[in-house]
mmCIF file of C-alpha atoms in Angstrom:
data_model
loop_
_atom_site.group_PDB
_atom_site.id
_atom_site.type_symbol
_atom_site.label_atom_id
_atom_site.label_comp_id
_atom_site.label_asym_id
_atom_site.label_seq_id
_atom_site.Cartn_x
_atom_site.Cartn_y
_atom_site.Cartn_z
ATOM 1 C CA MET H 1 56.592 134.609 35.722
ATOM 2 C CA ALA H 2 57.063 135.810 38.677
ATOM 3 C CA ALA H 3 54.391 135.387 41.490
ATOM 4 C CA PRO H 4 52.525 138.636 41.347
ATOM 5 C CA GLY H 5 53.999 139.715 45.369
ATOM 6 C CA ALA H 6 57.501 139.294 43.851
ATOM 7 C CA LEU H 7 56.994 142.258 40.742
ATOM 8 C CA PHE H 8 58.691 145.049 41.768
ATOM 9 C CA ALA H 9 55.636 147.866 42.563
ATOM 10 C CA LEU H 10 56.014 151.694 40.917
ATOM 11 C CA GLU H 11 54.185 153.902 41.950
ATOM 12 C CA GLY H 12 51.651 155.971 39.397
ATOM 13 C CA ARG H 13 52.482 154.894 35.161
ATOM 14 C CA PRO H 14 56.039 154.135 35.018
ATOM 15 C CA THR H 15 58.019 154.699 32.318
ATOM 16 C CA ALA H 16 59.592 152.254 29.662
ATOM 17 C CA GLN H 17 63.054 152.864 31.237
ATOM 18 C CA LEU H 18 61.609 152.814 34.447
ATOM 19 C CA ILE H 19 60.599 148.936 34.055
ATOM 20 C CA ALA H 20 63.501 148.050 31.679
ATOM 21 C CA ASP H 21 65.454 149.098 34.856
ATOM 22 C CA GLN H 22 63.648 147.300 37.831
ATOM 23 C CA LEU H 23 63.198 143.769 35.363
ATOM 24 C CA ARG H 24 66.786 143.506 34.942
ATOM 25 C CA GLU H 25 67.522 143.361 37.936
ATOM 26 C CA GLN H 26 65.041 140.624 38.948
ATOM 27 C CA ILE H 27 66.334 138.822 35.653
ATOM 28 C CA VAL H 28 70.175 139.330 37.029
ATOM 29 C CA GLN H 29 69.070 138.208 40.402
ATOM 30 C CA GLY H 30 67.299 135.655 39.353
ATOM 31 C CA MET H 31 63.184 136.284 40.010
ATOM 32 C CA PHE H 32 62.736 135.403 36.529
ATOM 33 C CA ARG H 33 64.516 132.256 35.762
ATOM 34 C CA PRO H 34 66.879 131.521 32.240
ATOM 35 C CA GLY H 35 65.223 130.499 29.641
ATOM 36 C CA GLU H 36 61.569 131.753 31.602
ATOM 37 C CA GLN H 37 58.523 133.286 29.236
ATOM 38 C CA ILE H 38 57.972 136.567 29.635
ATOM 39 C CA ASN H 39 54.922 137.662 29.724
ATOM 40 C CA GLU H 40 54.015 141.775 28.550
ATOM 41 C CA SER H 41 49.472 141.322 29.301
ATOM 42 C CA VAL H 42 50.176 140.079 32.332
ATOM 43 C CA LEU H 43 53.132 142.590 33.314
ATOM 44 C CA ALA H 44 51.452 144.683 32.116
ATOM 45 C CA SER H 45 48.307 143.927 34.811
ATOM 46 C CA GLN H 46 50.812 143.504 37.553
ATOM 47 C CA LEU H 47 52.221 146.888 36.948
ATOM 48 C CA ASN H 48 48.677 148.808 36.259
ATOM 49 C CA THR H 49 50.153 150.266 33.872
ATOM 50 C CA SER H 50 49.273 150.600 29.854
ATOM 51 C CA ARG H 51 51.343 147.396 27.368
ATOM 52 C CA GLY H 52 52.930 149.733 25.712
ATOM 53 C CA PRO H 53 55.965 150.850 27.770
ATOM 54 C CA VAL H 54 55.643 147.486 29.011
ATOM 55 C CA ARG H 55 55.989 146.171 24.988
ATOM 56 C CA GLU H 56 58.972 148.942 24.577
ATOM 57 C CA ALA H 57 60.749 148.268 28.578
ATOM 58 C CA LEU H 58 60.819 144.121 26.936
ATOM 59 C CA GLN H 59 62.013 145.593 23.449
ATOM 60 C CA ARG H 60 65.048 147.566 25.459
ATOM 61 C CA LEU H 61 65.875 144.457 26.823
ATOM 62 C CA CYS H 62 65.981 142.781 23.541
ATOM 63 C CA GLN H 63 68.739 145.289 22.349
ATOM 64 C CA GLU H 64 70.647 144.357 25.200
ATOM 65 C CA GLY H 65 70.503 140.932 25.089
ATOM 66 C CA ILE H 66 68.292 139.725 28.006
ATOM 67 C CA LEU H 67 65.892 138.698 26.626
ATOM 68 C CA VAL H 68 64.970 136.898 23.824
ATOM 69 C CA SER H 69 62.202 137.322 21.049
ATOM 70 C CA ARG H 70 61.477 134.668 19.541
ATOM 71 C CA ARG H 71 58.787 135.193 16.272
ATOM 72 C CA ASN H 72 54.748 134.113 17.216
ATOM 73 C CA ARG H 73 56.296 132.400 20.520
ATOM 74 C CA GLY H 74 56.794 135.432 22.630
ATOM 75 C CA VAL H 75 60.235 137.385 24.557
ATOM 76 C CA PHE H 76 62.248 134.935 26.936
ATOM 77 C CA VAL H 77 64.933 135.431 29.363
ATOM 78 C CA LEU H 78 68.060 134.456 27.657
ATOM 79 C CA GLU H 79 69.644 130.910 28.688
ATOM 80 C CA LEU H 80 73.816 131.138 28.521
ATOM 81 C CA SER H 81 75.441 128.374 27.012
ATOM 82 C CA ILE H 82 79.462 128.022 28.438
ATOM 83 C CA ASP H 83 80.057 129.660 25.253
ATOM 84 C CA ASP H 84 78.373 132.342 26.082
ATOM 85 C CA ILE H 85 80.257 132.578 29.026
ATOM 86 C CA ARG H 86 83.793 132.224 27.415
ATOM 87 C CA GLU H 87 82.489 134.946 24.403
ATOM 88 C CA ILE H 88 81.044 137.797 27.985
ATOM 89 C CA TYR H 89 84.870 137.176 30.042
ATOM 90 C CA ALA H 90 86.533 137.748 26.655
ATOM 91 C CA VAL H 91 84.901 140.811 25.696
ATOM 92 C CA ARG H 92 85.014 141.958 29.623
ATOM 93 C CA GLU H 93 88.610 141.446 29.161
ATOM 94 C CA ALA H 94 89.016 143.419 26.135
ATOM 95 C CA VAL H 95 86.564 145.901 27.434
ATOM 96 C CA GLU H 96 88.414 146.476 31.343
ATOM 97 C CA THR H 97 92.183 146.533 29.101
ATOM 98 C CA THR H 98 90.283 149.453 27.133
ATOM 99 C CA ALA H 99 89.300 151.184 30.343
ATOM 100 C CA ALA H 100 92.608 150.519 31.939
ATOM 101 C CA ASP H 101 94.628 152.103 29.593
ATOM 102 C CA ALA H 102 92.157 154.718 29.007
ATOM 103 C CA LEU H 103 92.119 155.282 33.427
ATOM 104 C CA LEU H 104 96.048 155.222 32.642
ATOM 105 C CA ASP H 105 96.326 157.610 29.917
ATOM 106 C CA ALA H 106 93.730 160.324 31.521
ATOM 107 C CA GLY H 107 96.272 161.173 34.436
ATOM 108 C CA GLN H 108 96.757 161.010 38.602
ATOM 109 C CA GLU H 109 93.667 162.458 39.642
ATOM 110 C CA GLN H 110 91.231 160.599 37.778
ATOM 111 C CA VAL H 111 93.177 157.399 38.683
ATOM 112 C CA ASP H 112 92.650 158.742 42.750
ATOM 113 C CA GLY H 113 89.318 159.047 42.098
ATOM 114 C CA THR H 114 88.497 155.272 40.296
ATOM 115 C CA CYS H 115 90.811 154.223 42.887
ATOM 116 C CA GLN H 116 88.701 155.771 45.516
ATOM 117 C CA VAL H 117 84.991 154.224 44.314
ATOM 118 C CA LEU H 118 86.830 150.967 43.998
ATOM 119 C CA THR H 119 87.887 151.085 47.721
ATOM 120 C CA SER H 120 84.727 151.679 48.972
ATOM 121 C CA VAL H 121 83.583 148.896 47.121
ATOM 122 C CA ILE H 122 86.073 146.523 47.798
ATOM 123 C CA GLU H 123 85.503 147.356 51.830
ATOM 124 C CA ASP H 124 81.466 146.431 51.525
ATOM 125 C CA MET H 125 82.437 143.108 49.501
ATOM 126 C CA ALA H 126 84.567 141.686 52.120
ATOM 127 C CA LYS H 127 82.327 142.121 54.827
ATOM 128 C CA GLN H 128 79.227 140.377 52.452
ATOM 129 C CA VAL H 129 81.875 137.792 51.688
ATOM 130 C CA ALA H 130 82.307 137.208 55.922
ATOM 131 C CA ALA H 131 78.384 137.438 55.583
ATOM 132 C CA SER H 132 78.391 134.803 53.098
ATOM 133 C CA ASP H 133 75.554 137.386 50.844
ATOM 134 C CA TRP H 134 75.318 135.518 47.702
ATOM 135 C CA GLN H 135 73.209 138.598 45.437
ATOM 136 C CA ALA H 136 75.300 141.311 47.947
ATOM 137 C CA ILE H 137 78.392 139.635 47.109
ATOM 138 C CA ALA H 138 77.762 139.120 43.074
ATOM 139 C CA ARG H 139 76.105 142.489 42.867
ATOM 140 C CA LEU H 140 79.453 144.220 44.458
ATOM 141 C CA ASP H 141 81.857 142.353 41.767
ATOM 142 C CA MET H 142 79.972 144.217 39.223
ATOM 143 C CA GLN H 143 79.717 147.041 41.147
ATOM 144 C CA PHE H 144 83.532 147.562 41.166
ATOM 145 C CA HIS H 145 84.185 146.068 37.508
ATOM 146 C CA THR H 146 82.023 148.444 36.118
ATOM 147 C CA ALA H 147 83.254 151.220 38.534
ATOM 148 C CA PHE H 148 86.086 150.217 36.892
ATOM 149 C CA VAL H 149 85.217 151.020 33.455
ATOM 150 C CA SER H 150 83.024 154.153 34.442
ATOM 151 C CA GLY H 151 85.982 155.881 35.950
ATOM 152 C CA THR H 152 87.273 155.962 32.135
ATOM 153 C CA GLY H 153 84.402 158.485 31.837
ATOM 154 C CA ASN H 154 84.041 157.250 28.307
ATOM 155 C CA THR H 155 80.160 156.660 27.620
ATOM 156 C CA ARG H 156 79.739 153.589 24.817
ATOM 157 C CA LEU H 157 82.809 152.175 27.282
ATOM 158 C CA ILE H 158 79.948 152.701 29.853
ATOM 159 C CA ARG H 159 76.607 151.748 27.806
ATOM 160 C CA ILE H 160 78.066 148.359 26.745
ATOM 161 C CA TYR H 161 79.667 147.724 29.439
ATOM 162 C CA GLU H 162 76.313 147.352 31.103
ATOM 163 C CA THR H 163 74.903 144.844 29.273
ATOM 164 C CA LEU H 164 78.059 142.652 29.858
ATOM 165 C CA ALA H 165 77.612 142.745 33.746
ATOM 166 C CA ALA H 166 74.353 141.559 33.540
ATOM 167 C CA GLU H 167 74.699 138.962 31.977
ATOM 168 C CA SER H 168 77.874 138.727 34.024
ATOM 169 C CA ARG H 169 75.767 137.867 37.066
ATOM 170 C CA MET H 170 73.459 136.014 35.210
ATOM 171 C CA CYS H 171 76.400 133.739 35.099
ATOM 172 C CA ILE H 172 77.325 134.298 38.387
ATOM 173 C CA LEU H 173 73.337 133.833 39.955
ATOM 174 C CA ASN H 174 72.539 131.426 38.062
ATOM 175 C CA LEU H 175 75.471 128.599 39.039
ATOM 176 C CA ALA H 176 74.904 126.326 41.843
ATOM 177 C CA VAL H 177 79.225 126.896 42.329
ATOM 178 C CA ALA H 178 79.533 130.207 42.325
ATOM 179 C CA TYR H 179 82.504 131.917 43.701
ATOM 180 C CA PRO H 180 83.891 127.953 44.438
ATOM 181 C CA ARG H 181 87.456 131.084 45.085
ATOM 182 C CA ILE H 182 85.454 132.597 47.817
ATOM 183 C CA ASP H 183 87.804 133.002 49.781
ATOM 184 C CA VAL H 184 90.435 134.786 47.535
ATOM 185 C CA LEU H 185 87.580 137.110 45.772
ATOM 186 C CA VAL H 186 88.667 140.243 47.523
ATOM 187 C CA GLN H 187 92.582 140.386 47.755
ATOM 188 C CA GLU H 188 92.281 139.439 43.313
ATOM 189 C CA HIS H 189 90.104 142.439 43.907
ATOM 190 C CA GLN H 190 92.454 144.713 45.656
ATOM 191 C CA ASN H 191 95.055 143.594 43.637
ATOM 192 C CA LEU H 192 93.177 144.638 40.188
ATOM 193 C CA LEU H 193 92.497 148.009 42.403
ATOM 194 C CA ASP H 194 96.774 148.161 43.811
ATOM 195 C CA LEU H 195 98.387 147.824 40.261
ATOM 196 C CA LEU H 196 95.591 150.754 38.258
ATOM 197 C CA ALA H 197 97.206 152.910 41.594
ATOM 198 C CA ALA H 198 100.811 151.921 41.132
ATOM 199 C CA GLY H 199 100.207 152.997 37.325
ATOM 200 C CA ASP H 200 101.864 149.621 36.184
ATOM 201 C CA ARG H 201 100.876 148.804 32.857
ATOM 202 C CA GLU H 202 101.334 146.032 31.762
ATOM 203 C CA ALA H 203 100.847 144.452 35.065
ATOM 204 C CA LEU H 204 97.406 145.757 35.134
ATOM 205 C CA HIS H 205 96.795 144.812 31.742
ATOM 206 C CA LYS H 206 97.885 140.398 32.695
ATOM 207 C CA ALA H 207 95.764 140.916 35.897
ATOM 208 C CA ILE H 208 92.876 141.454 33.809
ATOM 209 C CA ALA H 209 93.637 138.388 31.708
ATOM 210 C CA ARG H 210 94.123 136.212 34.023
ATOM 211 C CA HIS H 211 90.755 137.967 36.443
ATOM 212 C CA MET H 212 88.991 136.875 33.994
ATOM 213 C CA GLN H 213 89.531 133.216 32.531
ATOM 214 C CA LYS H 214 89.925 132.113 36.137
ATOM 215 C CA ALA H 215 86.026 133.569 36.349
ATOM 216 C CA VAL H 216 86.073 131.465 33.101
ATOM 217 C CA GLU H 217 87.426 128.267 34.178
ATOM 218 C CA ASP H 218 84.889 128.743 37.613
ATOM 219 C CA LEU H 219 81.565 129.621 36.269
ATOM 220 C CA THR H 220 82.130 126.287 33.460
ATOM 221 C CA LEU H 221 83.268 124.045 35.817
ATOM 222 C CA SER H 222 79.575 122.748 36.672
ATOM 223 C CA GLY H 223 78.573 122.920 33.721
ATOM 224 C CA GLU H 224 80.542 121.613 31.047
ATOM 225 C CA GLU H 225 78.137 118.586 30.521
ATOM 226 C CA GLN H 226 75.412 120.875 30.656
ATOM 227 C CA GLU H 227 73.662 122.447 27.235
ATOM 228 C CA SER H 228 73.347 125.665 28.721
ATOM 229 C CA VAL H 229 73.110 127.249 32.479
ATOM 230 C CA VAL H 230 70.044 126.517 34.307
#
């Protein structure tokens, strides 16, 4: 488990949701490694809280698939295999294609509002690409796609996508070859934005599929001979 000094600081007695949110973020940032055990009692002690909310937080993350509970052994950070990566991005493609249709069907005002948010994310992404800040790039990459889905206002799509986004960041940050096509990262996201703004449904569908397929190729490039992402 991460050293106590690396754990998040929470004031008062934290709720299970707050613990889950903070722990999820630390997991996707790589502070807890794939396959690492999360000790409930140690975590509760470090957070100066009872084990109840910690246990509930761990259960929530197990339900999301970020953590895995193993009978008589404990709770562990998910280890993502090559097949897992392919599944994650296949589902992301399906969700984002559905989101694209929902946005375009909702009308220009909703599309424009979403595009405004996406433009801001791309501007921040370009700055972090220039600085080669990989953690920030991974966060902004998923912030773009999460904002794309959130623009629909469909709470169930948004909820589904939150877990996919966390798993995707885990994939990216746990691979040494993250973003091998860094030079075209901003361009690819700008293309998705432009197609949404133009209302070109067919081209947007194809661009989403291509974007996900290329991501899988990048993420599995150095892992084909490995049993799992470590």
